[in-house]
Amino acid sequence: MVQFRSLLFTPANRPDRFVRALESGADAVCLDLEDAVAPADKASARAGALEFLAQRPAGGVQVGLRLNGRSTPWFADDLRAAAPAEADFFMIPKASSAHEFGMLQRALGDARPFWPLVETPEGLMRCWDIAEAPGVGGILFGAFDYSAEVGCDMSWEPLLFARSQIAAACARAGVQALDAPPGLVGEPEVLSAETDRARRLGFTGRACIHPDQVGPVNAVYTPSAEDVAKAQAVVEAFEAAAGGPALVDGKLIELPVARAARRILERARGRD
């Protein structure tokens, strides 16, 4: 599966925004049937999203659907519609256990990846198992709902424990970890700084709620030419030392450093 630097949420009841979303530069677009759509508009939004998915050109940006939660009255209709839908992946709100993804995989009858949203204390408690569940391609941190459930502030420090748990769980399972979308639009420097903090914590990308957020997020998760050159030098030196310690620019290079360098090169190759 392609690694997402950025994923742009687009309200499924706003078909006028669909093409713009595909042209935003985001690695993935998610048509949102959940939070962005009022109850009265759920059925029409679902129909419009399915029509767009059926007509979009093949290849290019991956497009998925965020379904309504399992406890809502719209979930059953969403699930029936999802099976034949031309979607590349499915976002599942308020994931609470690994067992539900086996059920979802059987209901949909294929191997398209699921993206659980971990946005409750229960989901966070079980995120290690959720990350390893059948069909899961990655986890998205739902910071807004999580902070409301816990009663904590939306700033970095109160959410650091949750972010650290999710990043570690996804790394252990070998799946992607997307950070929550930023709440503010029009502050690219703040956005870049916040995104880089999550990247350094172990997140592999970030969700966005506006096309203007995509560029700064992509920039943070795209290795620079200098980063690639340094990583290549580290890998070459480590391999030349036959797996033993090596020195690059006076710095000791051992296996953990070489692994980090290889991850940079993998991200860079994914953008070629």
mmCIF file of C-alpha atoms in Angstrom:
data_model
loop_
_atom_site.group_PDB
_atom_site.id
_atom_site.type_symbol
_atom_site.label_atom_id
_atom_site.label_comp_id
_atom_site.label_asym_id
_atom_site.label_seq_id
_atom_site.Cartn_x
_atom_site.Cartn_y
_atom_site.Cartn_z
ATOM 1 C CA MET A 1 0.000 0.000 0.000
ATOM 2 C CA VAL A 2 1.198 3.503 -0.823
ATOM 3 C CA GLN A 3 2.384 5.392 2.249
ATOM 4 C CA PHE A 4 0.276 8.493 2.792
ATOM 5 C CA ARG A 5 2.080 11.679 3.715
ATOM 6 C CA SER A 6 -1.246 13.474 3.619
ATOM 7 C CA LEU A 7 -4.895 12.452 3.568
ATOM 8 C CA LEU A 8 -7.517 15.093 2.784
ATOM 9 C CA PHE A 9 -11.003 14.719 4.231
ATOM 10 C CA THR A 10 -13.776 16.041 1.972
ATOM 11 C CA PRO A 11 -17.473 16.198 2.937
ATOM 12 C CA ALA A 12 -19.346 13.565 0.952
ATOM 13 C CA ASN A 13 -22.283 15.953 0.533
ATOM 14 C CA ARG A 14 -20.107 18.468 -1.322
ATOM 15 C CA PRO A 15 -19.517 16.957 -4.776
ATOM 16 C CA ASP A 16 -18.353 20.380 -5.978
ATOM 17 C CA ARG A 17 -15.203 19.823 -3.886
ATOM 18 C CA PHE A 18 -14.351 16.295 -5.036
ATOM 19 C CA VAL A 19 -12.233 17.176 -8.066
ATOM 20 C CA ARG A 20 -10.482 19.971 -6.194
ATOM 21 C CA ALA A 21 -9.577 17.470 -3.495
ATOM 22 C CA LEU A 22 -8.021 15.129 -6.074
ATOM 23 C CA GLU A 23 -5.990 18.043 -7.434
ATOM 24 C CA SER A 24 -4.832 19.262 -4.010
ATOM 25 C CA GLY A 25 -1.614 17.248 -3.984
ATOM 26 C CA ALA A 26 -2.799 14.956 -1.194
ATOM 27 C CA ASP A 27 -1.654 11.343 -1.404
ATOM 28 C CA ALA A 28 -5.170 10.206 -0.485
ATOM 29 C CA VAL A 29 -8.659 11.676 -0.312
ATOM 30 C CA CYS A 30 -11.362 10.421 2.044
ATOM 31 C CA LEU A 31 -14.990 11.201 1.262
ATOM 32 C CA ASP A 32 -16.528 11.713 4.682
ATOM 33 C CA LEU A 33 -19.966 10.262 5.381
ATOM 34 C CA GLU A 34 -19.631 10.804 9.123
ATOM 35 C CA ASP A 35 -18.842 14.065 10.933
ATOM 36 C CA ALA A 36 -19.055 16.327 7.890
ATOM 37 C CA VAL A 37 -22.605 15.305 6.944
ATOM 38 C CA ALA A 38 -25.804 16.243 8.785
ATOM 39 C CA PRO A 39 -28.263 13.406 9.553
ATOM 40 C CA ALA A 40 -30.768 14.617 6.972
ATOM 41 C CA ASP A 41 -28.118 14.470 4.246
ATOM 42 C CA LYS A 42 -26.649 11.015 4.954
ATOM 43 C CA ALA A 43 -28.475 9.107 2.208
ATOM 44 C CA SER A 44 -27.889 11.676 -0.530
ATOM 45 C CA ALA A 45 -24.235 12.073 0.473
ATOM 46 C CA ARG A 46 -23.730 8.309 0.286
ATOM 47 C CA ALA A 47 -25.303 8.152 -3.158
ATOM 48 C CA GLY A 48 -23.227 11.065 -4.428
ATOM 49 C CA ALA A 49 -19.990 9.586 -3.104
ATOM 50 C CA LEU A 50 -20.702 6.213 -4.719
ATOM 51 C CA GLU A 51 -21.479 7.862 -8.039
ATOM 52 C CA PHE A 52 -18.237 9.831 -7.970
ATOM 53 C CA LEU A 53 -16.195 6.752 -7.058
ATOM 54 C CA ALA A 54 -17.721 4.831 -9.970
ATOM 55 C CA GLN A 55 -16.913 7.589 -12.463
ATOM 56 C CA ARG A 56 -13.445 8.738 -11.363
ATOM 57 C CA PRO A 57 -10.478 7.948 -13.603
ATOM 58 C CA ALA A 58 -8.516 4.820 -12.810
ATOM 59 C CA GLY A 59 -5.200 5.206 -11.012
ATOM 60 C CA GLY A 60 -3.918 8.393 -9.464
ATOM 61 C CA VAL A 61 -4.849 9.553 -5.982
ATOM 62 C CA GLN A 62 -6.311 6.895 -3.715
ATOM 63 C CA VAL A 63 -9.878 7.669 -2.638
ATOM 64 C CA GLY A 64 -11.639 6.123 0.336
ATOM 65 C CA LEU A 65 -14.832 6.389 2.348
ATOM 66 C CA ARG A 66 -15.240 7.219 5.999
ATOM 67 C CA LEU A 67 -18.281 5.278 7.160
ATOM 68 C CA ASN A 68 -20.550 6.242 10.007
ATOM 69 C CA GLY A 69 -19.839 4.505 13.303
ATOM 70 C CA ARG A 70 -21.156 1.036 14.155
ATOM 71 C CA SER A 71 -23.471 2.413 16.835
ATOM 72 C CA THR A 72 -25.230 4.823 14.464
ATOM 73 C CA PRO A 73 -28.430 4.162 12.479
ATOM 74 C CA TRP A 74 -26.545 4.754 9.201
ATOM 75 C CA PHE A 75 -23.844 2.110 9.602
ATOM 76 C CA ALA A 76 -25.783 -0.811 8.105
ATOM 77 C CA ASP A 77 -26.628 1.148 4.946
ATOM 78 C CA ASP A 78 -23.042 2.402 4.712
ATOM 79 C CA LEU A 79 -21.697 -1.132 4.959
ATOM 80 C CA ARG A 80 -24.065 -2.456 2.282
ATOM 81 C CA ALA A 81 -23.068 0.403 -0.014
ATOM 82 C CA ALA A 82 -19.351 -0.034 0.693
ATOM 83 C CA ALA A 83 -19.098 -3.613 -0.594
ATOM 84 C CA PRO A 84 -19.604 -2.752 -4.308
ATOM 85 C CA ALA A 85 -18.136 0.759 -4.012
ATOM 86 C CA GLU A 86 -15.071 1.639 -6.081
ATOM 87 C CA ALA A 87 -13.231 2.815 -2.957
ATOM 88 C CA ASP A 88 -9.550 2.138 -2.287
ATOM 89 C CA PHE A 89 -9.888 2.025 1.508
ATOM 90 C CA PHE A 90 -12.387 2.518 4.332
ATOM 91 C CA MET A 91 -12.117 4.684 7.444
ATOM 92 C CA ILE A 92 -13.887 3.273 10.503
ATOM 93 C CA PRO A 93 -14.719 5.733 13.324
ATOM 94 C CA LYS A 94 -14.309 5.029 17.017
ATOM 95 C CA ALA A 95 -12.554 1.695 16.696
ATOM 96 C CA SER A 96 -12.802 -0.161 19.985
ATOM 97 C CA SER A 97 -11.398 -3.651 19.361
ATOM 98 C CA ALA A 98 -9.568 -5.795 16.842
ATOM 99 C CA HIS A 99 -12.531 -8.189 16.476
ATOM 100 C CA GLU A 100 -14.669 -5.747 14.523
ATOM 101 C CA PHE A 101 -12.222 -5.702 11.627
ATOM 102 C CA GLY A 102 -12.522 -9.415 11.019
ATOM 103 C CA MET A 103 -16.277 -8.889 10.795
ATOM 104 C CA LEU A 104 -15.874 -5.948 8.440
ATOM 105 C CA GLN A 105 -13.504 -7.880 6.191
ATOM 106 C CA ARG A 106 -16.019 -10.731 5.914
ATOM 107 C CA ALA A 107 -18.878 -8.306 5.239
ATOM 108 C CA LEU A 108 -17.017 -6.509 2.464
ATOM 109 C CA GLY A 109 -15.577 -9.688 0.997
ATOM 110 C CA ASP A 110 -12.257 -8.272 -0.174
ATOM 111 C CA ALA A 111 -8.840 -7.146 0.967
ATOM 112 C CA ARG A 112 -9.177 -3.376 0.700
ATOM 113 C CA PRO A 113 -7.493 -1.841 3.744
ATOM 114 C CA PHE A 114 -9.261 -0.440 6.766
ATOM 115 C CA TRP A 115 -8.172 2.672 8.613
ATOM 116 C CA PRO A 116 -9.480 2.615 12.202
ATOM 117 C CA LEU A 117 -9.841 5.939 13.968
ATOM 118 C CA VAL A 118 -8.578 5.664 17.529
ATOM 119 C CA GLU A 119 -10.485 8.441 19.253
ATOM 120 C CA THR A 120 -11.688 7.060 22.592
ATOM 121 C CA PRO A 121 -9.935 5.830 25.751
ATOM 122 C CA GLU A 122 -11.215 2.324 24.967
ATOM 123 C CA GLY A 123 -9.728 2.470 21.483
ATOM 124 C CA LEU A 124 -6.416 3.734 22.817
ATOM 125 C CA MET A 125 -6.319 0.936 25.408
ATOM 126 C CA ARG A 126 -6.628 -1.602 22.577
ATOM 127 C CA CYS A 127 -4.680 0.188 19.851
ATOM 128 C CA TRP A 128 -1.869 -2.395 19.933
ATOM 129 C CA ASP A 129 -4.324 -5.131 18.951
ATOM 130 C CA ILE A 130 -6.232 -2.881 16.535
ATOM 131 C CA ALA A 131 -3.048 -2.083 14.628
ATOM 132 C CA GLU A 132 -2.467 -5.819 14.081
ATOM 133 C CA ALA A 133 -6.077 -6.613 13.140
ATOM 134 C CA PRO A 134 -6.896 -8.212 9.754
ATOM 135 C CA GLY A 135 -6.922 -5.759 6.872
ATOM 136 C CA VAL A 136 -5.714 -2.715 8.813
ATOM 137 C CA GLY A 137 -3.489 -0.454 6.718
ATOM 138 C CA GLY A 138 -2.944 2.173 9.371
ATOM 139 C CA ILE A 139 -4.462 4.084 12.274
ATOM 140 C CA LEU A 140 -5.663 7.678 12.328
ATOM 141 C CA PHE A 141 -5.561 9.482 15.660
ATOM 142 C CA GLY A 142 -8.890 11.198 16.312
ATOM 143 C CA ALA A 143 -7.599 13.902 18.620
ATOM 144 C CA PHE A 144 -10.767 16.009 18.669
ATOM 145 C CA ASP A 145 -13.058 13.216 19.861
ATOM 146 C CA TYR A 146 -10.398 11.797 22.166
ATOM 147 C CA SER A 147 -9.855 15.108 23.945
ATOM 148 C CA ALA A 148 -13.617 15.512 24.357
ATOM 149 C CA GLU A 149 -13.921 11.999 25.818
ATOM 150 C CA VAL A 150 -11.024 12.481 28.226
ATOM 151 C CA GLY A 151 -11.738 16.117 29.016
ATOM 152 C CA CYS A 152 -8.193 17.183 28.216
ATOM 153 C CA ASP A 153 -6.869 20.160 26.304
ATOM 154 C CA MET A 154 -6.090 19.870 22.581
ATOM 155 C CA SER A 155 -2.515 21.122 23.017
ATOM 156 C CA TRP A 156 0.542 18.915 22.503
ATOM 157 C CA GLU A 157 1.384 17.859 26.065
ATOM 158 C CA PRO A 158 -2.031 16.463 27.114
ATOM 159 C CA LEU A 159 -2.191 14.339 23.951
ATOM 160 C CA LEU A 160 1.427 13.197 23.968
ATOM 161 C CA PHE A 161 0.682 9.900 25.723
ATOM 162 C CA ALA A 162 -2.030 8.979 23.201
ATOM 163 C CA ARG A 163 0.142 9.915 20.226
ATOM 164 C CA SER A 164 3.090 7.951 21.596
ATOM 165 C CA GLN A 165 0.947 4.846 22.128
ATOM 166 C CA ILE A 166 -0.465 4.978 18.600
ATOM 167 C CA ALA A 167 2.911 5.605 16.956
ATOM 168 C CA ALA A 168 4.495 2.697 18.836
ATOM 169 C CA ALA A 169 1.568 0.347 18.162
ATOM 170 C CA CYS A 170 1.662 1.089 14.427
ATOM 171 C CA ALA A 171 5.447 0.685 14.270
ATOM 172 C CA ARG A 172 5.194 -2.700 15.979
ATOM 173 C CA ALA A 173 2.469 -3.834 13.557
ATOM 174 C CA GLY A 174 4.222 -2.410 10.492
ATOM 175 C CA VAL A 175 1.307 -0.182 9.501
ATOM 176 C CA GLN A 176 0.980 3.554 8.935
ATOM 177 C CA ALA A 177 0.168 6.123 11.618
ATOM 178 C CA LEU A 178 -1.628 9.320 10.619
ATOM 179 C CA ASP A 179 -1.878 12.235 13.009
ATOM 180 C CA ALA A 180 -5.116 14.136 13.542
ATOM 181 C CA PRO A 181 -5.915 16.989 11.173
ATOM 182 C CA PRO A 182 -5.022 20.502 12.324
ATOM 183 C CA GLY A 183 -7.912 22.608 13.490
ATOM 184 C CA LEU A 184 -6.578 25.894 12.112
ATOM 185 C CA VAL A 185 -6.292 26.981 8.489
ATOM 186 C CA GLY A 186 -4.003 29.770 7.292
ATOM 187 C CA GLU A 187 -1.053 29.293 9.655
ATOM 188 C CA PRO A 188 1.448 27.237 7.604
ATOM 189 C CA GLU A 189 4.399 27.836 9.955
ATOM 190 C CA VAL A 190 2.460 26.592 12.981
ATOM 191 C CA LEU A 191 1.147 23.677 10.930
ATOM 192 C CA SER A 192 4.648 22.694 9.804
ATOM 193 C CA ALA A 193 6.042 22.863 13.336
ATOM 194 C CA GLU A 194 3.212 20.764 14.800
ATOM 195 C CA THR A 195 3.444 18.227 11.984
ATOM 196 C CA ASP A 196 7.190 17.868 12.414
ATOM 197 C CA ARG A 197 6.760 17.122 16.116
ATOM 198 C CA ALA A 198 4.460 14.221 15.250
ATOM 199 C CA ARG A 199 6.848 13.028 12.532
ATOM 200 C CA ARG A 200 9.717 12.937 15.026
ATOM 201 C CA LEU A 201 7.466 10.977 17.375
ATOM 202 C CA GLY A 202 7.022 8.260 14.730
ATOM 203 C CA PHE A 203 3.927 9.259 12.740
ATOM 204 C CA THR A 204 4.168 8.573 9.012
ATOM 205 C CA GLY A 205 1.701 11.221 7.798
ATOM 206 C CA ARG A 206 -1.147 13.539 8.724
ATOM 207 C CA ALA A 207 -4.788 14.071 7.877
ATOM 208 C CA CYS A 208 -5.970 17.439 6.546
ATOM 209 C CA ILE A 209 -9.352 19.157 6.404
ATOM 210 C CA HIS A 210 -8.489 21.892 3.890
ATOM 211 C CA PRO A 211 -6.475 21.798 0.639
ATOM 212 C CA ASP A 212 -4.210 24.591 1.914
ATOM 213 C CA GLN A 213 -2.933 22.258 4.643
ATOM 214 C CA VAL A 214 -1.722 19.605 2.206
ATOM 215 C CA GLY A 215 1.418 21.367 0.936
ATOM 216 C CA PRO A 216 2.988 22.028 4.348
ATOM 217 C CA VAL A 217 2.173 18.501 5.532
ATOM 218 C CA ASN A 218 3.667 16.923 2.411
ATOM 219 C CA ALA A 219 6.803 19.035 2.818
ATOM 220 C CA VAL A 220 7.372 17.781 6.361
ATOM 221 C CA TYR A 221 6.987 14.138 5.320
ATOM 222 C CA THR A 222 9.100 14.413 2.163
ATOM 223 C CA PRO A 223 12.835 13.922 2.838
ATOM 224 C CA SER A 224 14.964 16.772 1.530
ATOM 225 C CA ALA A 225 17.818 16.174 -0.904
ATOM 226 C CA GLU A 226 20.227 16.776 1.974
ATOM 227 C CA ASP A 227 18.432 14.222 4.168
ATOM 228 C CA VAL A 228 18.569 11.661 1.356
ATOM 229 C CA ALA A 229 22.278 12.262 0.739
ATOM 230 C CA LYS A 230 23.116 11.857 4.430
ATOM 231 C CA ALA A 231 20.991 8.711 4.698
ATOM 232 C CA GLN A 232 22.647 7.221 1.631
ATOM 233 C CA ALA A 233 26.085 7.916 3.099
ATOM 234 C CA VAL A 234 25.097 6.240 6.371
ATOM 235 C CA VAL A 235 23.755 3.132 4.648
ATOM 236 C CA GLU A 236 26.785 2.820 2.383
ATOM 237 C CA ALA A 237 29.197 3.191 5.299
ATOM 238 C CA PHE A 238 27.320 0.642 7.388
ATOM 239 C CA GLU A 239 27.197 -1.868 4.542
ATOM 240 C CA ALA A 240 30.891 -1.334 3.819
ATOM 241 C CA ALA A 241 31.600 -2.163 7.470
ATOM 242 C CA ALA A 242 29.775 -5.479 6.947
ATOM 243 C CA GLY A 243 27.271 -4.728 9.669
ATOM 244 C CA GLY A 244 29.800 -3.518 12.179
ATOM 245 C CA PRO A 245 30.205 0.005 13.565
ATOM 246 C CA ALA A 246 31.209 2.731 11.134
ATOM 247 C CA LEU A 247 31.961 6.447 11.237
ATOM 248 C CA VAL A 248 30.307 9.127 9.076
ATOM 249 C CA ASP A 249 31.271 12.767 9.662
ATOM 250 C CA GLY A 250 32.679 11.782 13.043
ATOM 251 C CA LYS A 251 29.459 10.093 14.182
ATOM 252 C CA LEU A 252 29.227 6.441 15.161
ATOM 253 C CA ILE A 253 26.919 4.468 12.868
ATOM 254 C CA GLU A 254 25.363 1.326 14.290
ATOM 255 C CA LEU A 255 22.346 -0.761 13.318
ATOM 256 C CA PRO A 256 19.594 1.534 14.753
ATOM 257 C CA VAL A 257 21.074 4.521 12.919
ATOM 258 C CA ALA A 258 21.306 2.532 9.688
ATOM 259 C CA ARG A 259 17.675 1.430 10.041
ATOM 260 C CA ALA A 260 16.555 5.042 10.460
ATOM 261 C CA ALA A 261 18.543 5.994 7.355
ATOM 262 C CA ARG A 262 16.922 3.212 5.356
ATOM 263 C CA ARG A 263 13.482 4.502 6.350
ATOM 264 C CA ILE A 264 14.391 7.920 4.955
ATOM 265 C CA LEU A 265 15.475 6.325 1.674
ATOM 266 C CA GLU A 266 12.268 4.282 1.516
ATOM 267 C CA ARG A 267 10.164 7.420 1.972
ATOM 268 C CA ALA A 268 12.165 9.170 -0.728
ATOM 269 C CA ARG A 269 11.723 6.266 -3.166
ATOM 270 C CA GLY A 270 8.003 6.308 -2.493
ATOM 271 C CA ARG A 271 7.843 9.844 -3.868
ATOM 272 C CA ASP A 272 9.702 9.030 -7.115
#
